[in-house]
Coordinates of C-alpha atoms in Angstrom, one line a residue:
Chain A
M1 CA -16.7 25.6 8.6
I2 CA -12.9 25.3 8.2
F3 CA -12.6 28.7 6.7
A4 CA -14.2 30.4 9.6
A5 CA -11.9 28.6 12.0
A6 CA -9.0 30.2 13.8
P7 CA -5.6 29.8 12.1
A8 CA -4.4 27.5 14.9
E9 CA -7.3 25.2 14.3
V10 CA -6.6 25.1 10.6
A11 CA -3.1 24.1 11.3
L12 CA -4.3 21.3 13.6
V13 CA -6.8 20.0 11.1
L14 CA -4.3 20.0 8.3
T15 CA -1.6 18.3 10.3
E16 CA -4.0 15.7 11.7
L17 CA -5.5 15.0 8.4
G18 CA -2.1 14.8 6.8
L19 CA -0.9 12.3 9.4
V20 CA -4.0 10.2 8.8
V21 CA -3.5 10.1 5.0
L22 CA 0.2 9.3 5.5
G23 CA -0.8 6.5 7.8
L24 CA -3.2 5.2 5.1
A25 CA -0.3 5.5 2.6
L26 CA 1.9 3.3 4.7
L27 CA -0.9 0.7 5.1
A28 CA -1.5 0.7 1.3
R29 CA 2.3 0.3 0.8
L30 CA 2.4 -2.6 3.2
A31 CA -0.6 -4.3 1.5
D32 CA 1.0 -3.8 -1.9
R33 CA 4.2 -5.3 -0.7
L34 CA 2.3 -8.4 0.5
S35 CA 0.2 -8.4 -2.8
L36 CA -3.0 -8.1 -0.7
S37 CA -6.0 -5.8 -0.8
P38 CA -5.5 -2.7 1.3
I39 CA -9.1 -2.8 2.6
P40 CA -8.4 -5.0 5.7
F41 CA -5.4 -2.8 6.4
Y42 CA -7.4 0.3 6.4
L43 CA -10.0 -1.4 8.7
V44 CA -7.3 -2.3 11.1
G45 CA -5.9 1.2 10.9
G46 CA -9.4 2.5 11.9
L47 CA -9.6 0.0 14.8
I48 CA -6.3 1.2 16.2
V49 CA -7.0 4.9 15.9
G50 CA -10.6 5.0 16.7
R51 CA -13.0 4.5 19.6
G52 CA -11.3 2.4 22.3
G53 CA -8.2 2.2 20.2
V54 CA -4.6 3.2 21.0
V55 CA -4.8 6.8 19.7
D56 CA -7.8 9.1 19.6
L57 CA -8.5 11.5 16.8
D58 CA -9.7 14.9 17.6
V59 CA -10.9 17.4 15.0
S60 CA -10.4 15.5 11.8
E61 CA -12.9 12.8 12.6
T62 CA -15.8 14.9 11.2
L63 CA -13.8 15.4 8.0
I64 CA -13.2 11.7 7.7
A65 CA -16.9 11.1 8.3
V66 CA -17.8 13.3 5.3
G67 CA -15.0 11.7 3.3
S68 CA -16.4 8.4 4.2
E69 CA -19.9 9.4 2.9
I70 CA -18.3 10.5 -0.4
G71 CA -16.3 7.2 -0.4
V72 CA -19.6 5.1 -0.4
V73 CA -21.0 7.3 -3.2
L74 CA -17.9 6.9 -5.4
L75 CA -17.6 3.1 -4.7
L76 CA -21.2 2.7 -5.9
L77 CA -20.7 5.1 -8.8
T78 CA -17.8 3.0 -10.1
L79 CA -19.7 -0.2 -9.5
G80 CA -22.4 1.2 -11.8
L81 CA -19.8 2.4 -14.3
E82 CA -18.0 -1.0 -14.4
Y83 CA -20.4 -2.7 -16.8
S84 CA -22.2 -1.2 -19.8
S85 CA -25.9 -1.8 -20.1
E86 CA -25.3 -4.2 -23.0
E87 CA -23.0 -6.2 -20.8
L88 CA -25.5 -6.3 -18.0
G89 CA -28.4 -7.3 -20.3
G90 CA -26.3 -9.7 -22.5
N91 CA -25.1 -11.6 -19.4
L92 CA -28.5 -12.0 -17.9
K93 CA -29.5 -15.1 -19.8
V94 CA -26.2 -17.0 -19.6
G95 CA -25.4 -16.0 -16.0
L96 CA -28.8 -16.4 -14.4
P97 CA -28.5 -20.0 -13.1
A98 CA -25.1 -19.5 -11.6
G99 CA -26.2 -16.1 -10.3
L100 CA -29.2 -17.7 -8.5
L101 CA -27.0 -20.4 -7.0
D102 CA -24.6 -17.6 -5.8
I103 CA -27.5 -15.9 -4.0
V104 CA -28.9 -19.0 -2.4
A105 CA -25.6 -20.5 -1.4
N106 CA -23.9 -17.4 0.0
A107 CA -26.7 -15.3 1.5
T108 CA -28.3 -18.2 3.3
P109 CA -25.4 -18.7 5.8
G110 CA -25.5 -15.0 6.7
V111 CA -29.3 -15.1 7.2
L112 CA -29.1 -18.3 9.3
A113 CA -26.3 -16.8 11.5
G114 CA -28.4 -13.6 12.0
L115 CA -31.4 -15.6 13.0
A116 CA -29.4 -17.8 15.3
L117 CA -28.0 -14.7 17.0
G118 CA -31.6 -13.5 17.5
W119 CA -31.1 -10.3 15.5
D120 CA -33.7 -7.8 14.1
A121 CA -35.1 -9.0 10.8
R122 CA -33.5 -6.1 8.9
A123 CA -30.1 -6.8 10.4
V124 CA -30.5 -10.5 9.3
I125 CA -31.2 -9.4 5.7
L126 CA -28.1 -7.1 5.9
L127 CA -25.9 -9.9 7.1
G128 CA -27.1 -12.1 4.3
G129 CA -26.0 -9.3 1.9
V130 CA -22.6 -9.1 3.6
T131 CA -21.9 -12.8 3.1
Y132 CA -23.4 -12.8 -0.4
I133 CA -21.5 -10.2 -2.3
S134 CA -18.0 -10.9 -3.5
S135 CA -15.6 -8.0 -3.8
S136 CA -15.5 -7.1 -7.6
G137 CA -12.6 -4.7 -6.9
V138 CA -10.4 -7.2 -5.1
I139 CA -11.3 -10.0 -7.6
S140 CA -10.6 -8.0 -10.8
K141 CA -7.3 -6.8 -9.5
L142 CA -6.5 -10.4 -8.4
L143 CA -7.2 -11.9 -11.8
A144 CA -5.1 -9.2 -13.5
D145 CA -2.2 -9.7 -11.0
L146 CA -2.3 -13.5 -11.5
D147 CA -2.4 -13.2 -15.3
R148 CA -5.7 -15.1 -15.3
L149 CA -7.9 -12.6 -17.2
G150 CA -7.2 -14.6 -20.4
N151 CA -8.0 -17.9 -18.8
R152 CA -11.0 -19.8 -20.1
E153 CA -12.7 -20.0 -16.7
T154 CA -12.6 -16.2 -16.2
P155 CA -15.8 -15.5 -18.1
S156 CA -17.7 -17.6 -15.5
V157 CA -16.2 -15.6 -12.7
L158 CA -16.9 -12.2 -14.4
S159 CA -20.5 -13.4 -15.2
I160 CA -21.1 -14.0 -11.5
L161 CA -19.7 -10.6 -10.6
V162 CA -22.1 -9.0 -13.2
M163 CA -25.0 -10.9 -11.7
E164 CA -24.1 -9.6 -8.2
D165 CA -24.0 -6.1 -9.7
L166 CA -27.5 -6.5 -11.0
A167 CA -28.7 -8.0 -7.7
M168 CA -27.3 -5.0 -5.9
A169 CA -29.6 -2.8 -8.0
V170 CA -32.6 -4.5 -6.4
Y171 CA -31.1 -5.3 -3.0
L172 CA -29.8 -1.9 -2.0
P173 CA -33.0 0.1 -2.6
V174 CA -35.0 -2.6 -0.8
V175 CA -32.6 -2.5 2.2
A176 CA -32.5 1.3 2.3
A177 CA -36.3 1.4 2.3
L178 CA -36.6 -1.2 5.0
L179 CA -34.1 0.7 7.2
T180 CA -36.2 3.9 7.0
G181 CA -39.4 2.2 8.1
G182 CA -38.4 1.6 11.7
S183 CA -39.3 -2.1 11.5
L184 CA -39.6 -4.7 8.8
M185 CA -43.4 -4.4 8.5
A186 CA -43.4 -0.6 8.5
G187 CA -40.8 -0.5 5.8
L188 CA -42.7 -2.6 3.3
P189 CA -44.7 0.2 1.6
S190 CA -41.6 2.2 1.1
V191 CA -39.9 -0.9 -0.4
A192 CA -42.6 -1.0 -3.1
I193 CA -42.1 2.7 -3.8
A194 CA -38.3 2.3 -3.9
L195 CA -38.4 -0.6 -6.2
A196 CA -40.8 1.2 -8.6
T197 CA -38.5 4.2 -8.6
V198 CA -35.5 2.1 -9.3
A199 CA -37.2 0.2 -12.1
L200 CA -38.3 3.5 -13.6
V201 CA -34.7 4.9 -13.4
L202 CA -33.2 1.7 -14.7
F203 CA -35.6 1.7 -17.6
V204 CA -34.9 5.3 -18.5
A205 CA -31.2 4.8 -18.0
L206 CA -31.0 1.7 -20.3
R207 CA -33.2 3.2 -22.9
H208 CA -32.2 6.8 -22.9
G209 CA -28.8 6.7 -21.1
G210 CA -27.3 8.3 -24.1
V211 CA -28.8 11.6 -23.1
L212 CA -27.0 11.9 -19.8
S213 CA -23.8 10.7 -21.4
Q214 CA -24.1 13.3 -24.1
A215 CA -24.8 16.0 -21.7
L216 CA -21.8 15.1 -19.6
F217 CA -19.4 14.6 -22.6
S218 CA -16.5 17.0 -22.8
H219 CA -13.1 16.7 -24.4
S220 CA -11.6 18.3 -21.3
D221 CA -10.9 15.7 -18.6
E222 CA -11.5 18.3 -15.9
A223 CA -14.9 19.2 -17.2
L224 CA -15.9 15.6 -17.5
L225 CA -14.6 14.7 -14.0
L226 CA -16.4 17.6 -12.4
G227 CA -19.5 17.0 -14.4
V228 CA -19.8 13.4 -13.4
L229 CA -18.8 14.0 -9.8
G230 CA -21.3 16.9 -9.4
T231 CA -24.2 14.9 -11.0
T232 CA -23.5 11.9 -8.8
L233 CA -23.3 13.9 -5.6
V234 CA -26.5 15.8 -6.4
V235 CA -28.4 12.6 -7.3
A236 CA -27.0 10.9 -4.2
G237 CA -28.1 13.8 -2.1
V238 CA -31.6 13.9 -3.5
A239 CA -31.8 10.1 -3.2
A240 CA -30.8 10.4 0.5
Q241 CA -33.5 13.1 1.0
L242 CA -36.1 10.8 -0.6
Q243 CA -34.9 8.1 1.8
V244 CA -33.7 5.9 -1.1
S245 CA -30.1 6.1 0.2
A246 CA -27.3 8.0 -1.4
A247 CA -25.5 4.8 -2.4
V248 CA -28.4 3.7 -4.5
G249 CA -28.6 7.1 -6.3
A250 CA -24.9 7.0 -7.1
F251 CA -25.2 3.5 -8.4
L252 CA -28.0 4.4 -10.7
V253 CA -26.0 7.4 -12.1
G254 CA -23.1 4.9 -12.8
I255 CA -25.5 2.6 -14.7
A256 CA -27.0 5.5 -16.7
I257 CA -23.7 6.7 -18.0
G258 CA -22.6 4.7 -21.0
G259 CA -20.5 4.8 -24.2
A260 CA -17.3 6.7 -24.5
V261 CA -18.0 8.7 -21.4
Q262 CA -18.3 5.6 -19.3
E263 CA -14.7 4.4 -19.9
R264 CA -13.1 7.8 -19.4
A265 CA -15.3 8.6 -16.4
S266 CA -14.2 5.4 -14.6
L267 CA -10.6 6.1 -15.4
L268 CA -10.9 9.7 -14.1
V269 CA -13.0 8.8 -11.0
G270 CA -10.7 5.9 -10.1
P271 CA -8.0 7.8 -8.1
L272 CA -10.6 9.9 -6.3
R273 CA -12.5 6.8 -5.4
D274 CA -9.4 5.2 -4.0
L275 CA -8.8 8.2 -1.7
F276 CA -12.4 8.5 -0.4
A277 CA -12.9 4.8 -0.2
A278 CA -9.8 4.6 2.1
A279 CA -11.5 7.3 4.2
F280 CA -14.7 5.1 4.3
F281 CA -12.9 1.9 5.4
L282 CA -10.9 3.9 8.0
F283 CA -14.1 5.5 9.3
F284 CA -15.9 2.1 9.5
G285 CA -13.0 0.9 11.6
L286 CA -13.0 4.0 13.7
Q287 CA -16.6 3.4 14.8
I288 CA -15.8 0.0 16.2
D289 CA -14.2 -0.6 19.5
P290 CA -11.6 -3.4 19.1
S291 CA -12.9 -5.0 22.2
E292 CA -16.2 -5.6 20.5
L293 CA -14.5 -7.9 18.0
V294 CA -13.6 -10.5 20.6
P295 CA -17.2 -11.8 21.4
V296 CA -18.1 -12.0 17.6
A297 CA -14.8 -13.5 16.5
G298 CA -16.2 -17.1 16.6
V299 CA -19.3 -16.2 14.6
A300 CA -17.2 -14.3 12.0
L301 CA -14.7 -17.1 11.7
A302 CA -17.4 -19.7 11.3
L303 CA -19.2 -17.6 8.7
A304 CA -16.0 -17.0 6.8
A305 CA -15.2 -20.7 6.7
V306 CA -18.7 -21.7 5.5
T307 CA -19.1 -18.9 2.9
A308 CA -15.6 -19.4 1.6
G309 CA -16.7 -23.0 0.9
T310 CA -20.0 -21.9 -0.7
K311 CA -18.3 -19.5 -3.0
V312 CA -15.9 -22.2 -4.1
V313 CA -19.0 -24.4 -4.9
T314 CA -20.6 -21.5 -6.8
G315 CA -17.5 -20.8 -8.9
W316 CA -16.9 -24.5 -9.5
W317 CA -20.4 -25.1 -10.7
A318 CA -20.5 -22.0 -12.9
A319 CA -17.2 -23.0 -14.5
K320 CA -18.3 -26.6 -15.0
R321 CA -21.4 -25.4 -16.9
M322 CA -19.1 -23.6 -19.3
G323 CA -17.2 -26.8 -19.9
I324 CA -14.1 -26.0 -17.9
A325 CA -11.9 -28.8 -16.5
R326 CA -11.3 -29.4 -12.8
P327 CA -8.2 -27.1 -12.3
G328 CA -10.1 -24.2 -13.9
R329 CA -13.2 -24.8 -11.8
L330 CA -11.1 -24.6 -8.6
R331 CA -9.4 -21.4 -9.9
A332 CA -12.9 -19.9 -10.5
G333 CA -14.2 -21.0 -7.1
T334 CA -11.3 -19.7 -5.1
A335 CA -11.2 -16.4 -7.0
L336 CA -14.7 -15.6 -5.8
I337 CA -14.0 -16.0 -2.0
A338 CA -12.8 -12.5 -1.5
R339 CA -15.3 -10.2 0.2
G340 CA -14.5 -6.5 0.6
E341 CA -15.9 -3.1 -0.1
F342 CA -19.5 -3.9 -0.7
S343 CA -19.9 -6.1 2.3
I344 CA -18.7 -3.1 4.3
V345 CA -21.0 -0.8 2.4
I346 CA -24.0 -3.0 3.2
A347 CA -23.0 -3.3 6.9
G348 CA -22.4 0.4 6.9
L349 CA -26.1 1.0 6.0
G350 CA -27.1 -0.9 9.1
V351 CA -24.5 0.8 11.3
S352 CA -25.6 4.3 10.4
A353 CA -29.3 3.3 10.9
G354 CA -28.2 2.0 14.4
I355 CA -30.2 -1.2 14.2
E356 CA -27.9 -3.9 15.6
P357 CA -24.7 -3.0 17.5
A358 CA -23.0 -6.3 16.7
L359 CA -23.5 -6.0 12.9
G360 CA -20.6 -3.7 12.4
P361 CA -18.1 -5.8 14.4
V362 CA -19.2 -9.0 12.8
A363 CA -18.9 -7.5 9.3
A364 CA -15.5 -6.0 10.0
A365 CA -14.1 -9.2 11.4
Y366 CA -15.7 -11.2 8.5
V367 CA -14.2 -8.9 5.8
L368 CA -10.8 -8.8 7.6
L369 CA -10.7 -12.6 7.3
L370 CA -11.9 -13.0 3.8
A371 CA -10.3 -10.0 2.2
I372 CA -7.0 -11.6 3.2
A373 CA -7.8 -15.3 2.9
G374 CA -9.6 -14.9 -0.4
P375 CA -6.7 -13.7 -2.5
V376 CA -4.3 -16.0 -0.7
A377 CA -6.5 -19.0 -1.4
A378 CA -7.0 -17.9 -5.1
R379 CA -3.2 -17.7 -5.5
Y380 CA -2.0 -20.9 -3.8
V381 CA -4.9 -23.4 -3.5
P382 CA -5.2 -24.3 -7.2
A383 CA -1.4 -24.8 -7.4
L384 CA -1.4 -27.0 -4.3
V385 CA -4.2 -29.2 -5.4
T386 CA -3.2 -29.7 -9.0
E387 CA 0.2 -31.3 -9.3
R388 CA 1.7 -30.2 -12.5
P389 CA 4.4 -32.0 -14.5
E390 CA 7.8 -30.3 -14.1
R391 CA 8.0 -29.0 -17.7
R392 CA 5.9 -29.8 -20.7
Q393 CA 7.5 -31.9 -23.3
P394 CA 8.0 -30.0 -26.6
V395 CA 6.1 -31.5 -29.4
P396 CA 8.5 -32.5 -32.2
A397 CA 8.0 -30.2 -35.2
G398 CA 6.1 -31.6 -38.2
Q399 CA 4.3 -34.3 -36.3
Chain B
M1 CA -8.1 -19.7 -41.8
A2 CA -8.7 -21.1 -38.3
E3 CA -12.0 -20.2 -36.7
V4 CA -11.5 -17.4 -34.2
E5 CA -13.6 -17.6 -31.0
E6 CA -14.7 -14.3 -29.6
T7 CA -15.6 -14.0 -25.9
Q8 CA -17.0 -10.9 -24.1
L9 CA -15.3 -10.2 -20.8
P10 CA -17.6 -7.8 -19.0
G11 CA -15.7 -4.9 -17.4
V12 CA -12.4 -6.0 -19.1
G13 CA -12.7 -6.3 -22.8
I14 CA -12.9 -9.0 -25.5
R15 CA -10.9 -12.2 -25.8
Y16 CA -10.1 -13.7 -29.2
D17 CA -8.6 -17.2 -29.4
F18 CA -8.1 -20.0 -31.9
V19 CA -6.3 -23.3 -32.2
T20 CA -3.2 -23.4 -34.4
K21 CA -2.6 -26.2 -37.0
E22 CA -0.2 -27.7 -34.5
G23 CA -2.9 -27.8 -31.9
D24 CA -1.8 -24.9 -29.6
R25 CA -4.5 -22.5 -28.4
V26 CA -3.4 -18.9 -28.9
G27 CA -5.4 -15.8 -28.0
V28 CA -5.4 -12.0 -27.8
L29 CA -7.1 -10.2 -24.9
A30 CA -8.2 -6.7 -26.1
H31 CA -8.6 -4.6 -23.0
R32 CA -11.2 -1.8 -23.1
T33 CA -8.3 0.6 -22.3
G34 CA -6.5 -0.4 -25.5
R35 CA -3.9 -2.6 -23.9
R36 CA -3.5 -6.0 -25.4
E37 CA -2.4 -9.3 -23.9
L38 CA -1.0 -12.1 -26.0
L39 CA -2.2 -15.4 -24.6
V40 CA -0.6 -18.8 -25.0
Y41 CA -2.7 -21.6 -23.5
D42 CA -1.2 -24.5 -21.6
S43 CA -1.3 -27.9 -23.2
V44 CA -1.7 -29.8 -19.9
D45 CA -4.4 -27.5 -18.4
P46 CA -6.1 -26.1 -21.5
D47 CA -8.1 -23.5 -19.6
A48 CA -5.1 -21.7 -18.2
C49 CA -2.5 -19.6 -19.9
R50 CA 1.1 -20.9 -20.0
D51 CA 2.3 -17.4 -21.0
V52 CA 0.8 -14.0 -21.0
V53 CA 2.6 -11.2 -22.9
R54 CA 1.4 -7.7 -22.0
L55 CA 1.5 -5.3 -25.0
D56 CA 0.9 -1.6 -25.0
A57 CA -0.4 0.2 -28.1
D58 CA 3.1 0.6 -29.5
D59 CA 4.1 -3.0 -28.9
T60 CA 0.8 -4.2 -30.5
Q61 CA 1.6 -2.1 -33.6
T62 CA 5.2 -3.5 -33.8
L63 CA 4.0 -7.1 -33.4
A64 CA 1.2 -6.7 -35.9
E65 CA 3.6 -5.2 -38.4
L66 CA 6.1 -8.1 -37.9
L67 CA 3.3 -10.7 -38.4
G68 CA 1.6 -8.6 -41.1
T69 CA 4.6 -8.2 -43.4
S70 CA 5.3 -11.9 -43.8
H71 CA 1.6 -12.4 -44.3
V72 CA 1.6 -9.9 -47.3
S73 CA 4.6 -11.6 -48.9
E74 CA 2.9 -15.0 -48.4
R75 CA -0.1 -13.7 -50.2
L76 CA 2.1 -12.4 -53.1
A77 CA 3.7 -15.8 -53.4
D78 CA 0.3 -17.4 -53.5
L79 CA -0.7 -15.1 -56.3
Q80 CA 1.8 -16.9 -58.6
Q81 CA -0.4 -19.8 -58.3
H82 CA -1.1 -22.5 -60.9
I83 CA -4.7 -22.5 -62.1
E84 CA -5.2 -25.7 -64.1
G85 CA -1.8 -25.6 -65.8
L86 CA -1.8 -21.8 -66.1
T87 CA 0.7 -19.6 -64.3
I88 CA 0.5 -15.9 -63.8
D89 CA 3.7 -14.1 -63.0
W90 CA 5.4 -10.7 -62.8
L91 CA 8.5 -10.6 -65.1
P92 CA 11.0 -7.8 -65.2
V93 CA 12.4 -6.5 -68.5
G94 CA 16.2 -6.4 -68.5
G95 CA 18.4 -3.7 -70.1
N96 CA 20.2 -5.8 -72.6
A97 CA 17.1 -7.9 -73.6
A98 CA 16.6 -8.1 -77.4
C99 CA 12.9 -7.1 -76.9
A100 CA 13.6 -3.9 -75.0
G101 CA 12.9 -1.0 -77.2
R102 CA 10.9 -3.1 -79.7
T103 CA 7.2 -3.5 -80.2
L104 CA 5.5 -6.7 -79.0
R105 CA 4.7 -7.6 -82.7
E106 CA 8.4 -7.2 -83.7
S107 CA 9.7 -9.5 -80.9
A108 CA 6.9 -12.0 -81.4
L109 CA 7.1 -13.2 -77.8
R110 CA 3.7 -14.9 -77.8
T111 CA 4.5 -16.9 -81.0
E112 CA 7.7 -18.1 -79.5
T113 CA 6.6 -18.9 -75.9
G114 CA 2.8 -19.2 -76.1
V115 CA 2.6 -16.8 -73.2
S116 CA 0.4 -13.7 -73.3
I117 CA 1.5 -10.5 -71.8
V118 CA -1.8 -9.3 -70.3
A119 CA -0.5 -6.0 -68.7
V120 CA 2.7 -4.0 -68.3
V121 CA 3.6 -2.1 -65.1
R122 CA 5.7 0.9 -65.9
G123 CA 6.7 3.0 -62.8
D124 CA 3.4 3.9 -61.1
E125 CA 1.4 3.3 -64.2
T126 CA -0.2 0.1 -65.3
I127 CA -1.0 -0.5 -69.0
P128 CA -3.7 -3.2 -69.4
A129 CA -3.8 -5.4 -72.5
P130 CA -0.9 -3.9 -74.4
G131 CA -1.4 -4.1 -78.3
G132 CA 1.0 -5.3 -80.9
D133 CA 2.5 -1.8 -81.4
F134 CA 3.3 -1.4 -77.7
T135 CA 7.0 -0.9 -77.1
L136 CA 8.6 -2.7 -74.1
E137 CA 11.2 -0.7 -72.2
E138 CA 13.9 -1.5 -69.7
G139 CA 12.6 -1.5 -66.2
D140 CA 9.0 -2.5 -67.2
T141 CA 7.4 -5.4 -65.5
A142 CA 5.3 -7.7 -67.7
V143 CA 2.4 -9.5 -66.2
A144 CA 2.3 -12.7 -68.1
V145 CA -0.1 -15.7 -68.3
G146 CA 0.8 -19.0 -69.7
T147 CA 2.2 -22.5 -69.0
P148 CA 4.9 -22.8 -66.4
E149 CA 7.4 -23.8 -69.1
G150 CA 6.4 -20.8 -71.3
I151 CA 6.7 -18.4 -68.4
K152 CA 10.3 -19.7 -67.8
E153 CA 11.1 -19.2 -71.5
L154 CA 9.6 -15.7 -71.5
F155 CA 11.6 -14.8 -68.3
R156 CA 14.8 -15.8 -70.2
L157 CA 13.9 -13.8 -73.3
L158 CA 13.0 -10.7 -71.2
Q159 CA 16.3 -10.9 -69.4
Q160 CA 18.7 -11.4 -72.3
G161 CA 17.8 -13.0 -75.5

């Protein structure tokens, strides 16, 4: 306990933690200056400071580890909060074909790479998840920054993100259950139990979500924030105890909260999530020895190149189905390339279960590449490919 | 009115857009947070926005008021419409008009112009279907129905004659 510690130790913890947060602040500032996502910068920060890195952290590592657990919980809570149950349900029919193509086209390269590397079946499934899921955080910020939210191809992009959100509701519990089993076969019964639990919770959440929202509702921002946070942590804790994974519990709480509480809660939780998610990415980097990245660099680069292409195909096809012209299809495709927080979350499940030592480094290198290349491609590729006339000719009035 | 297309943007808000008479696509993106974006689509690449204007709650109010005011006066102008040769109009009663201070029967406006005064607006009050012994006063507004020529004649009479 911090409070039981000697004053000298308290001073050390505070100073070290302060320096870490200041370091993160500098990285976030640099990322913002370059209009890039801070996620790869935090990862690199963790690589530099952590195991086998330049500097070694002493006491604050345990604190960062706890912060990182909270970070995963808050990331999944906000993922659940992002869409209302009507949006999830309403999108299902329209988005299903593109959502299925998304899964097949983008999970397959990860699965094949895992098989080729001769990994454990569970690590193979995790790598498929890593290459499948786009970063909804990076992409929504990207679309807003590029003033593309109003574009007519944007609904097809958002629809895919919503489908991925729904897919996570099934994928995460399955993976969590598989990881507790010790092997793929031993995990199967707990998969069935996990899926049944999730289906039950989802059903109750979508039908009677109003009850939870009503109970949490308060005019005071403080009361609402603490209420949502407390509920999420308790559910996440219980879920972890039941071997369903804390992340899944937090995600389900996010989905169950709806209505007016949903919007305010996501606004209030946002800054906290940014803080703890930074701790999570840092911690993920801390656990990886930079020298482990060298042997997996080729695999990560090949995977990044292939799955950047498959995301472009997915976005292109989804936009085409909505009657969007070629430039718009390319914008939709390139916008989807970015991978980020959820690829790391999925890889993190495997790392903490200790199944495949190379999974962490591959995922880190992969996300480093695509979290940077994705936004850059989305910004510049459509402009490069479509030559635009210098200035549009004004139409004479009254014609 | 043009047909407004409504598109749900999950996690963002709702987009409304329509094509103007001149063929430009214009839209409004209503964010869940209450922020608005005014969208002007490109004519070369119709899926992209040529211009995006970000508006906060105040700006939205200002813009709506600017657009709304002209809209209201347009509607008022439309009200003076011709329905199969008939015109309805709001005519002010001048101070030195002969009919001011006299009853409708005395000034015999309908006999001279063929126009009926169907109502009189006095201050905040509206007097519907005024009778023959109703006295017009300076500052009244007469709501008149008749032929365009008759309305012009009545307008002259209510001002001076």
